[in-house]
Tab-separated table of C-alpha atoms and ligand atoms in Angstrom:
chain	number	residue	atom	x	y	z
N	1	MET	CA	-43.814	-94.358	18.890
N	2	TRP	CA	-42.583	-90.778	18.412
N	3	HIS	CA	-45.047	-89.422	15.843
N	4	LEU	CA	-44.491	-86.616	13.373
N	5	ALA	CA	-47.199	-84.638	15.094
N	6	SER	CA	-49.820	-84.837	17.763
N	7	ASP	CA	-52.998	-82.864	18.170
N	8	THR	CA	-52.606	-79.546	19.943
N	9	LEU	CA	-56.339	-79.681	20.661
N	10	ALA	CA	-56.916	-81.108	24.146
N	11	ALA	CA	-60.027	-82.825	25.521
N	12	SER	CA	-60.761	-79.566	27.368
N	13	ASP	CA	-60.895	-77.706	24.024
N	14	ILE	CA	-63.389	-80.207	22.606
N	15	ASP	CA	-65.472	-80.062	25.818
N	16	ALA	CA	-65.526	-76.259	25.664
N	17	LEU	CA	-66.516	-76.437	21.997
N	18	ALA	CA	-69.325	-78.893	22.789
N	19	ASP	CA	-70.614	-76.667	25.631
N	20	TRP	CA	-70.586	-73.664	23.338
N	21	LEU	CA	-72.362	-75.596	20.561
N	22	ARG	CA	-75.150	-76.443	22.999
N	23	THR	CA	-75.923	-72.718	23.173
N	24	HIS	CA	-76.919	-73.013	19.469
N	25	PRO	CA	-74.657	-70.203	18.268
N	26	ARG	CA	-74.263	-69.003	14.722
N	27	LEU	CA	-71.916	-71.460	12.988
N	28	THR	CA	-70.953	-69.768	9.729
N	29	GLN	CA	-68.374	-66.973	9.678
N	30	GLY	CA	-69.313	-64.332	12.228
N	31	GLU	CA	-68.280	-62.871	15.575
N	32	GLN	CA	-65.960	-65.754	16.591
N	33	VAL	CA	-63.993	-65.334	13.367
N	34	ARG	CA	-63.794	-61.571	13.835
N	35	ALA	CA	-62.673	-61.945	17.454
N	36	PHE	CA	-60.007	-64.501	16.562
N	37	GLU	CA	-58.768	-62.266	13.741
N	38	ARG	CA	-58.417	-59.341	16.168
N	39	GLN	CA	-56.574	-61.485	18.727
N	40	TRP	CA	-54.308	-62.957	16.060
N	41	SER	CA	-53.430	-59.491	14.689
N	42	SER	CA	-52.535	-58.271	18.132
N	43	TRP	CA	-50.412	-61.368	18.883
N	44	LEU	CA	-48.611	-61.201	15.519
N	45	GLY	CA	-48.207	-57.435	15.323
N	46	SER	CA	-50.095	-56.923	12.070
N	47	ALA	CA	-52.826	-54.359	11.458
N	48	GLU	CA	-55.263	-56.788	9.849
N	49	SER	CA	-55.921	-60.524	9.715
N	50	VAL	CA	-58.370	-62.416	7.530
N	51	MET	CA	-59.247	-65.949	8.603
N	52	VAL	CA	-59.762	-68.517	5.854
N	53	SER	CA	-60.404	-72.246	5.558
N	54	ASN	CA	-56.754	-73.389	5.507
N	55	GLY	CA	-53.182	-72.407	4.676
N	56	SER	CA	-53.514	-73.424	1.033
N	57	THR	CA	-56.531	-71.217	0.375
N	58	ALA	CA	-54.687	-68.494	2.303
N	59	ASN	CA	-51.831	-68.834	-0.194
N	60	PHE	CA	-54.233	-68.739	-3.138
N	61	ALA	CA	-56.050	-65.631	-1.890
N	62	LEU	CA	-52.807	-63.865	-0.962
N	63	LEU	CA	-51.282	-64.420	-4.401
N	64	ALA	CA	-54.469	-63.560	-6.306
N	65	CYS	CA	-54.859	-60.300	-4.350
N	66	THR	CA	-51.160	-59.460	-4.717
N	67	ALA	CA	-51.529	-59.735	-8.506
N	68	ARG	CA	-54.497	-57.321	-8.345
N	69	ARG	CA	-52.511	-54.954	-6.164
N	70	ILE	CA	-49.573	-54.771	-8.578
N	71	GLY	CA	-51.902	-54.645	-11.579
N	72	LYS	CA	-50.533	-57.768	-13.315
N	73	ARG	CA	-52.721	-60.479	-14.778
N	74	HIS	CA	-49.769	-62.872	-15.148
N	75	PRO	CA	-47.113	-61.875	-12.618
N	76	ARG	CA	-43.827	-63.733	-12.557
N	77	VAL	CA	-43.533	-65.465	-9.193
N	78	GLY	CA	-40.382	-66.665	-7.430
N	79	VAL	CA	-40.532	-69.550	-4.941
N	80	ALA	CA	-38.039	-71.686	-3.045
N	81	ALA	CA	-37.292	-75.190	-4.308
N	82	VAL	CA	-37.940	-76.652	-0.869
N	83	THR	CA	-41.423	-75.654	0.191
N	84	TRP	CA	-44.911	-77.063	0.437
N	85	SER	CA	-46.774	-77.779	-2.809
N	86	THR	CA	-49.489	-75.192	-2.197
N	87	ASN	CA	-46.922	-72.429	-1.937
N	88	VAL	CA	-46.525	-72.960	-5.697
N	89	THR	CA	-49.874	-74.443	-6.824
N	90	PRO	CA	-51.921	-71.200	-6.902
N	91	ALA	CA	-49.484	-69.581	-9.358
N	92	LEU	CA	-49.510	-72.715	-11.534
N	93	LEU	CA	-53.306	-72.924	-11.572
N	94	MET	CA	-53.587	-69.245	-12.443
N	95	GLY	CA	-51.236	-69.832	-15.379
N	96	TRP	CA	-48.453	-67.578	-14.092
N	97	PRO	CA	-44.763	-68.068	-14.873
N	98	VAL	CA	-42.952	-69.501	-11.860
N	99	THR	CA	-39.211	-69.467	-11.163
N	100	VAL	CA	-37.875	-71.985	-8.646
N	101	PHE	CA	-34.777	-70.909	-6.710
N	102	ASP	CA	-32.324	-72.895	-4.643
N	103	VAL	CA	-32.372	-72.716	-0.845
N	104	ASP	CA	-29.826	-71.593	1.703
N	105	PRO	CA	-28.609	-74.622	3.692
N	106	ARG	CA	-28.665	-72.589	6.926
N	107	THR	CA	-32.234	-71.256	6.671
N	108	LEU	CA	-33.768	-73.747	4.208
N	109	GLY	CA	-35.340	-70.599	2.763
N	110	VAL	CA	-34.769	-69.128	-0.668
N	111	ASP	CA	-31.123	-68.515	-1.639
N	112	ALA	CA	-30.522	-64.768	-1.216
N	113	GLU	CA	-27.841	-64.405	-3.878
N	114	GLN	CA	-29.840	-66.182	-6.599
N	115	VAL	CA	-33.083	-64.438	-5.835
N	116	CYS	CA	-31.579	-60.957	-5.401
N	117	SER	CA	-29.824	-61.249	-8.727
N	118	ALA	CA	-33.150	-62.272	-10.358
N	119	MET	CA	-34.883	-59.291	-8.750
N	120	ARG	CA	-32.135	-56.915	-9.886
N	121	ASN	CA	-32.399	-58.336	-13.428
N	122	GLY	CA	-36.129	-57.566	-13.457
N	123	ASP	CA	-37.135	-61.256	-13.651
N	124	LEU	CA	-39.762	-61.255	-10.875
N	125	ASP	CA	-42.952	-59.430	-9.952
N	126	ILE	CA	-43.748	-61.385	-6.767
N	127	LEU	CA	-41.409	-63.218	-4.397
N	128	PHE	CA	-43.244	-65.747	-2.207
N	129	VAL	CA	-40.838	-66.603	0.603
N	130	THR	CA	-41.468	-69.678	2.775
N	131	HIS	CA	-40.176	-69.726	6.353
N	132	LEU	CA	-39.516	-73.461	6.289
N	133	LEU	CA	-39.517	-75.568	9.461
N	134	GLY	CA	-39.925	-72.400	11.534
N	135	LEU	CA	-36.604	-70.859	10.436
N	136	ASN	CA	-36.643	-67.232	9.374
N	137	ALA	CA	-35.968	-67.091	5.628
N	138	LEU	CA	-35.637	-63.332	5.300
N	139	SER	CA	-32.410	-61.355	5.223
N	140	PRO	CA	-31.794	-57.621	4.804
N	141	ALA	CA	-30.529	-58.390	1.276
N	142	ILE	CA	-33.844	-60.014	0.263
N	143	VAL	CA	-36.075	-57.440	1.950
N	144	GLU	CA	-34.105	-54.425	0.686
N	145	THR	CA	-33.666	-55.735	-2.856
N	146	ALA	CA	-37.396	-56.478	-3.129
N	147	ALA	CA	-38.182	-52.948	-1.933
N	148	ALA	CA	-35.605	-51.365	-4.235
N	149	THR	CA	-36.723	-53.312	-7.314
N	150	GLY	CA	-40.485	-53.038	-6.720
N	151	VAL	CA	-40.959	-56.792	-6.299
N	152	ALA	CA	-43.947	-57.609	-4.081
N	153	LEU	CA	-42.644	-59.645	-1.153
N	154	VAL	CA	-45.133	-62.045	0.439
N	155	GLU	CA	-44.494	-64.593	3.172
N	156	ASP	CA	-45.681	-68.160	3.708
N	157	CYS	CA	-45.474	-68.585	7.491
N	158	CYS	CA	-47.553	-71.774	7.598
N	159	GLU	CA	-44.700	-73.533	9.457
N	160	ALA	CA	-43.386	-70.520	11.355
N	161	HIS	CA	-45.937	-69.106	13.793
N	162	GLY	CA	-44.022	-66.727	16.036
N	163	ALA	CA	-40.636	-66.899	14.294
N	164	ARG	CA	-38.836	-63.576	14.097
N	165	TYR	CA	-36.931	-61.550	11.537
N	166	GLY	CA	-34.932	-59.276	13.832
N	167	ALA	CA	-37.383	-57.765	16.290
N	168	ARG	CA	-40.435	-58.392	14.085
N	169	ARG	CA	-42.470	-61.540	13.812
N	170	VAL	CA	-42.290	-63.131	10.386
N	171	GLY	CA	-45.537	-62.453	8.603
N	172	THR	CA	-45.284	-58.718	9.272
N	173	VAL	CA	-42.482	-57.902	6.837
N	174	GLY	CA	-43.956	-58.363	3.351
N	175	LEU	CA	-47.155	-57.006	1.822
N	176	GLY	CA	-49.003	-60.017	3.218
N	177	SER	CA	-48.456	-63.382	4.851
N	178	THR	CA	-50.173	-66.699	5.435
N	179	PHE	CA	-50.510	-69.139	8.338
N	180	SER	CA	-51.909	-72.668	8.599
N	181	PHE	CA	-53.732	-74.063	11.616
N	182	TYR	CA	-53.807	-77.634	10.372
N	183	PHE	CA	-53.198	-80.565	12.719
N	184	GLY	CA	-49.521	-80.791	13.585
N	185	HIS	CA	-48.759	-77.119	13.134
N	186	HIS	CA	-47.834	-74.893	16.081
N	187	MET	CA	-51.533	-74.619	16.847
N	188	SER	CA	-54.608	-76.172	15.305
N	189	THR	CA	-58.171	-75.142	14.561
N	190	ILE	CA	-58.784	-78.596	12.954
N	191	GLU	CA	-58.442	-76.903	9.561
N	192	GLY	CA	-57.813	-73.191	9.281
N	193	GLY	CA	-55.657	-70.439	7.896
N	194	MET	CA	-54.950	-66.742	8.332
N	195	ILE	CA	-53.796	-64.012	5.983
N	196	CYS	CA	-52.174	-60.963	7.550
N	197	THR	CA	-51.285	-57.515	6.273
N	198	ASP	CA	-50.721	-53.959	7.474
N	199	ASP	CA	-52.517	-52.540	4.453
N	200	PRO	CA	-56.257	-51.962	5.033
N	201	ALA	CA	-57.120	-51.792	1.318
N	202	PHE	CA	-55.292	-55.066	0.722
N	203	ALA	CA	-57.114	-56.669	3.684
N	204	ASP	CA	-60.374	-55.535	2.126
N	205	ASP	CA	-59.490	-57.277	-1.149
N	206	LEU	CA	-58.659	-60.419	0.846
N	207	ARG	CA	-62.050	-60.314	2.586
N	208	LEU	CA	-63.772	-60.052	-0.804
N	209	MET	CA	-61.642	-62.825	-2.296
N	210	ARG	CA	-62.631	-65.006	0.681
N	211	ALA	CA	-66.347	-64.499	0.117
N	212	HIS	CA	-67.424	-64.579	-3.534
N	213	GLY	CA	-66.150	-61.072	-4.306
N	214	LEU	CA	-69.253	-59.566	-2.693
N	215	ALA	CA	-69.078	-55.840	-1.933
N	216	ARG	CA	-70.921	-56.281	1.357
N	217	GLU	CA	-67.787	-57.980	2.778
N	218	SER	CA	-65.865	-54.745	2.348
N	219	HIS	CA	-65.281	-52.185	5.069
N	220	ASP	CA	-66.007	-49.670	2.286
N	221	PHE	CA	-69.356	-51.204	1.362
N	222	ASP	CA	-71.171	-47.889	1.121
N	223	ALA	CA	-68.556	-46.376	-1.181
N	224	LEU	CA	-68.544	-49.450	-3.434
N	225	ALA	CA	-72.333	-49.529	-3.569
N	226	ALA	CA	-72.416	-45.834	-4.455
N	227	GLN	CA	-70.147	-46.511	-7.441
N	228	HIS	CA	-72.653	-49.065	-8.818
N	229	PRO	CA	-76.123	-47.697	-8.080
N	230	GLU	CA	-77.618	-49.750	-10.917
N	231	ILE	CA	-76.925	-53.062	-9.076
N	232	ASP	CA	-78.698	-54.287	-5.936
N	233	ARG	CA	-76.036	-53.547	-3.286
N	234	ARG	CA	-76.826	-56.753	-1.422
N	235	PHE	CA	-75.560	-58.778	-4.374
N	236	LEU	CA	-72.907	-56.562	-5.866
N	237	PHE	CA	-69.850	-58.544	-7.059
N	238	VAL	CA	-66.929	-56.151	-7.347
N	239	MET	CA	-64.140	-58.659	-7.987
N	240	PRO	CA	-63.770	-62.346	-8.800
N	241	GLY	CA	-63.755	-64.236	-5.528
N	242	LEU	CA	-64.209	-67.765	-4.249
N	243	ASN	CA	-65.348	-69.147	-0.916
N	244	PHE	CA	-62.470	-69.545	1.497
N	245	ARG	CA	-64.468	-68.783	4.641
N	246	SER	CA	-63.922	-70.449	7.987
N	247	THR	CA	-66.691	-71.659	10.240
N	248	GLU	CA	-67.178	-70.220	13.708
N	249	LEU	CA	-66.134	-73.557	15.229
N	250	ASN	CA	-62.589	-73.214	13.937
N	251	ALA	CA	-62.311	-69.657	15.233
N	252	PHE	CA	-63.702	-70.668	18.640
N	253	LEU	CA	-60.876	-73.207	18.892
N	254	GLY	CA	-58.348	-70.723	17.499
N	255	LYS	CA	-58.906	-68.290	20.355
N	256	ARG	CA	-58.250	-71.030	22.916
N	257	GLN	CA	-55.213	-72.313	21.039
N	258	LEU	CA	-53.697	-68.855	20.742
N	259	ALA	CA	-53.630	-68.580	24.525
N	260	GLN	CA	-51.199	-71.533	24.619
N	261	LEU	CA	-49.166	-70.722	21.559
N	262	ASP	CA	-46.179	-68.962	23.149
N	263	GLU	CA	-45.681	-71.781	25.639
N	264	ARG	CA	-45.853	-74.383	22.856
N	265	ILE	CA	-43.310	-72.465	20.786
N	266	GLY	CA	-41.023	-72.462	23.847
N	267	VAL	CA	-41.208	-76.270	24.071
N	268	ARG	CA	-40.453	-76.643	20.367
N	269	ASN	CA	-37.477	-74.299	20.518
N	270	ARG	CA	-36.047	-76.001	23.608
N	271	ASN	CA	-36.242	-79.372	21.853
N	272	MET	CA	-34.595	-78.018	18.704
N	273	SER	CA	-31.780	-76.319	20.684
N	274	THR	CA	-31.145	-79.457	22.727
N	275	PHE	CA	-31.115	-81.556	19.571
N	276	LEU	CA	-28.654	-79.313	17.737
N	277	ASP	CA	-26.377	-78.886	20.789
N	278	ARG	CA	-26.262	-82.610	21.408
N	279	VAL	CA	-25.476	-83.469	17.778
N	280	ARG	CA	-22.875	-80.690	17.545
N	281	ASN	CA	-21.065	-82.027	20.587
N	282	SER	CA	-21.254	-85.658	19.574
N	283	PRO	CA	-19.114	-87.918	17.392
N	284	VAL	CA	-21.729	-87.605	14.592
N	285	ALA	CA	-21.286	-83.834	14.372
N	286	GLY	CA	-19.899	-83.950	10.836
N	287	ALA	CA	-22.465	-86.454	9.607
N	288	ILE	CA	-25.639	-84.468	10.296
N	289	ARG	CA	-26.019	-80.788	9.548
N	290	THR	CA	-26.425	-78.497	12.577
N	291	ASP	CA	-25.446	-75.036	11.326
N	292	TYR	CA	-28.972	-73.674	10.972
N	293	ALA	CA	-29.664	-69.975	11.425
N	294	THR	CA	-31.758	-70.535	14.533
N	295	GLU	CA	-31.961	-66.927	15.710
N	296	GLY	CA	-35.641	-66.037	15.930
N	297	MET	CA	-36.759	-69.580	15.091
N	298	SER	CA	-40.088	-71.118	16.024
N	299	SER	CA	-39.134	-74.734	15.415
N	300	PHE	CA	-41.582	-76.844	13.421
N	301	ALA	CA	-39.582	-80.087	13.161
N	302	LEU	CA	-36.120	-81.516	13.812
N	303	PRO	CA	-34.161	-81.696	10.534
N	304	LEU	CA	-31.788	-84.580	9.837
N	305	VAL	CA	-29.884	-83.584	6.712
N	306	SER	CA	-27.009	-86.019	6.350
N	307	ARG	CA	-23.579	-85.500	4.830
N	308	ASP	CA	-24.172	-87.999	2.025
N	309	ALA	CA	-26.681	-90.511	0.702
N	310	ALA	CA	-25.124	-93.493	2.498
N	311	THR	CA	-25.312	-91.712	5.867
N	312	HIS	CA	-28.874	-90.672	5.046
N	313	ARG	CA	-29.907	-94.287	4.407
N	314	ARG	CA	-28.366	-95.321	7.708
N	315	VAL	CA	-30.001	-92.423	9.588
N	316	ARG	CA	-33.347	-93.467	8.171
N	317	GLU	CA	-32.827	-97.045	9.331
N	318	ILE	CA	-31.829	-95.827	12.800
N	319	VAL	CA	-34.863	-93.591	13.282
N	320	ASP	CA	-37.128	-96.390	12.030
N	321	GLN	CA	-35.573	-98.789	14.551
N	322	LEU	CA	-35.963	-96.218	17.334
N	323	GLY	CA	-39.685	-95.968	16.561
N	324	VAL	CA	-39.361	-92.364	15.439
N	325	GLU	CA	-41.595	-91.446	12.526
N	326	SER	CA	-39.853	-89.456	9.783
N	327	ARG	CA	-40.608	-87.905	6.409
N	328	PRO	CA	-38.829	-85.953	3.653
N	329	VAL	CA	-38.004	-82.324	4.404
N	330	VAL	CA	-41.463	-80.950	3.599
N	331	ALA	CA	-41.769	-81.991	-0.084
N	332	GLY	CA	-38.077	-82.400	-0.924
N	333	ASN	CA	-36.978	-80.407	-3.973
N	334	LEU	CA	-40.300	-79.497	-5.573
N	335	ALA	CA	-38.512	-79.150	-8.910
N	336	HIS	CA	-38.415	-82.969	-8.986
N	337	GLN	CA	-42.134	-83.382	-8.278
N	338	PRO	CA	-44.300	-84.365	-11.266
N	339	MET	CA	-46.828	-81.654	-10.340
N	340	LEU	CA	-44.734	-79.034	-12.153
N	341	ALA	CA	-44.750	-80.869	-15.481
N	342	GLY	CA	-46.448	-78.985	-18.296
N	343	TYR	CA	-46.551	-75.646	-16.448
N	344	ASP	CA	-44.589	-72.479	-17.131
N	345	VAL	CA	-41.759	-73.188	-14.695
N	346	THR	CA	-38.096	-72.162	-14.822
N	347	VAL	CA	-35.789	-73.943	-12.411
N	348	ARG	CA	-32.522	-72.265	-11.448
N	349	PRO	CA	-29.639	-74.551	-10.401
N	350	THR	CA	-30.674	-76.163	-7.114
N	351	PRO	CA	-27.667	-78.058	-5.673
N	352	VAL	CA	-28.613	-77.390	-2.034
N	353	ALA	CA	-32.261	-78.360	-2.571
N	354	ASP	CA	-31.054	-81.501	-4.354
N	355	HIS	CA	-28.950	-82.380	-1.341
N	356	VAL	CA	-31.894	-81.810	1.014
N	357	HIS	CA	-34.012	-83.935	-1.357
N	358	THR	CA	-31.672	-86.914	-1.379
N	359	CYS	CA	-30.057	-86.680	2.065
N	360	GLY	CA	-32.698	-85.037	4.240
N	361	LEU	CA	-35.565	-86.081	6.442
N	362	TYR	CA	-37.231	-84.637	9.468
N	363	VAL	CA	-38.742	-85.964	12.643
N	364	GLY	CA	-41.565	-84.323	14.544
N	365	ASN	CA	-41.298	-81.613	17.133
N	366	GLY	CA	-44.033	-80.325	19.405
N	367	HIS	CA	-45.488	-80.623	22.885
N	368	HIS	CA	-45.560	-84.421	22.428
N	369	VAL	CA	-41.743	-84.456	22.317
N	370	GLY	CA	-39.930	-84.295	25.648
N	371	GLU	CA	-36.245	-83.513	26.048
N	372	PRO	CA	-35.460	-87.093	27.213
N	373	MET	CA	-36.782	-88.297	23.830
N	374	VAL	CA	-34.431	-85.901	22.061
N	375	HIS	CA	-31.501	-87.300	24.082
N	376	GLN	CA	-32.523	-90.868	23.191
N	377	LEU	CA	-32.697	-89.924	19.519
N	378	VAL	CA	-29.198	-88.450	19.534
N	379	ASP	CA	-27.844	-91.384	21.589
N	380	GLY	CA	-29.401	-93.725	19.023
N	381	LEU	CA	-27.862	-91.822	16.115
N	382	VAL	CA	-24.437	-91.827	17.763
N	383	ALA	CA	-24.606	-95.550	18.485
N	384	GLY	CA	-26.075	-96.439	15.091
N	385	LEU	CA	-23.701	-94.362	13.003
N	386	ALA	CA	-20.693	-95.783	14.855
N	387	THR	CA	-21.527	-99.302	13.624
V	401	LIG	C1	-45.123	-74.084	4.091
V	401	LIG	C2	-46.575	-74.476	3.981
V	401	LIG	N1	-47.393	-73.727	3.228
V	401	LIG	C3	-48.702	-74.022	3.100
V	401	LIG	C4	-49.245	-75.118	3.742
V	401	LIG	C5	-50.700	-75.432	3.555
V	401	LIG	O1	-51.458	-75.384	4.736
V	401	LIG	P1	-52.786	-76.253	4.873
V	401	LIG	O2	-52.390	-77.653	5.172
V	401	LIG	O3	-53.517	-75.602	6.016
V	401	LIG	O4	-53.527	-76.148	3.600
V	401	LIG	C6	-48.432	-75.934	4.523
V	401	LIG	C7	-49.004	-77.129	5.181
V	401	LIG	O5	-48.401	-77.893	5.833
V	401	LIG	C8	-47.054	-75.609	4.650
V	401	LIG	O6	-46.229	-76.375	5.378
């Protein structure tokens, strides 16, 4: 069986973790988390990183702190129609107006024309871009229009560790960005997430948001305490915060996983390139989309977006018969998911997302997928679609 994902944690990682645990180290957030944050920042190219419990809490904290930064209690947030639920959920739960935009078929990221026109019309305060399936979703038009119109650009890189926008890694372009280290992502810390930014004051807000809003989490603790001499500085709450902390165990694993990340990204990208080249040069070239903007990618999965619904049904049967596990492209068009019902959501026309919703699926990519498997998949598709 070719699974959607396999664990990037090896027996050697678990053995190392067990050995370390036998030294009875501190287990709640501490030096391991700080060390992993430093290593992650240096790998990504961001000034600051804040480790949290997972990618969803990373998204929540990033959005909540972005709203504080721009001084809006109810900012209007733009998201792509094809993304993961928790890219959108924080804004819904905080009662903010959300606009859902169509996606570009080549990047599966937000449609530049639609979103730039909304930014120019003054319809958005925050644009939360998702780099879906490891494809860079940013373009100069999006980045420059956000800057010119004062829209806060933030990036969900939970599926795109190491992808690039030009020379920069995604996650270093907007005000802040998020990563997930859940099972099946480019690297895993069992559960885990990271929020990255170049702005030290913003990073400080993120650290407070992660830990109850307590001033002692701040790098400016003394200054904050001095502003509130009437309150015991050890329990001074300077902003509303929750508890999104990681344990030391996750960070211990994160440091080991990071050492293998570039090699794992290489495997994923080789598989994706082989897959697209083979399909492009096969008799099924017109039936399955291959024209993705792969420059700078850090492939998360192999997309199978078919020409039409009948081909899609057949493709699904073929992958099932081949023993290849598949699933919708992330969550399909979120605009069709019941989770949005009753919330303040505006949906722009989403023909591309609708097509991905009805004609798309993906199969797994990762170190568990070898190039011979990719060839067998394409051979199977060619044979199956010919009949
Ligand atoms: C694009 C995207 N954003 C956010 C998340 C949430 O990450 P987590 O599963 O760590 O909560 C995911 C998870 O798969 C994702 O794919």
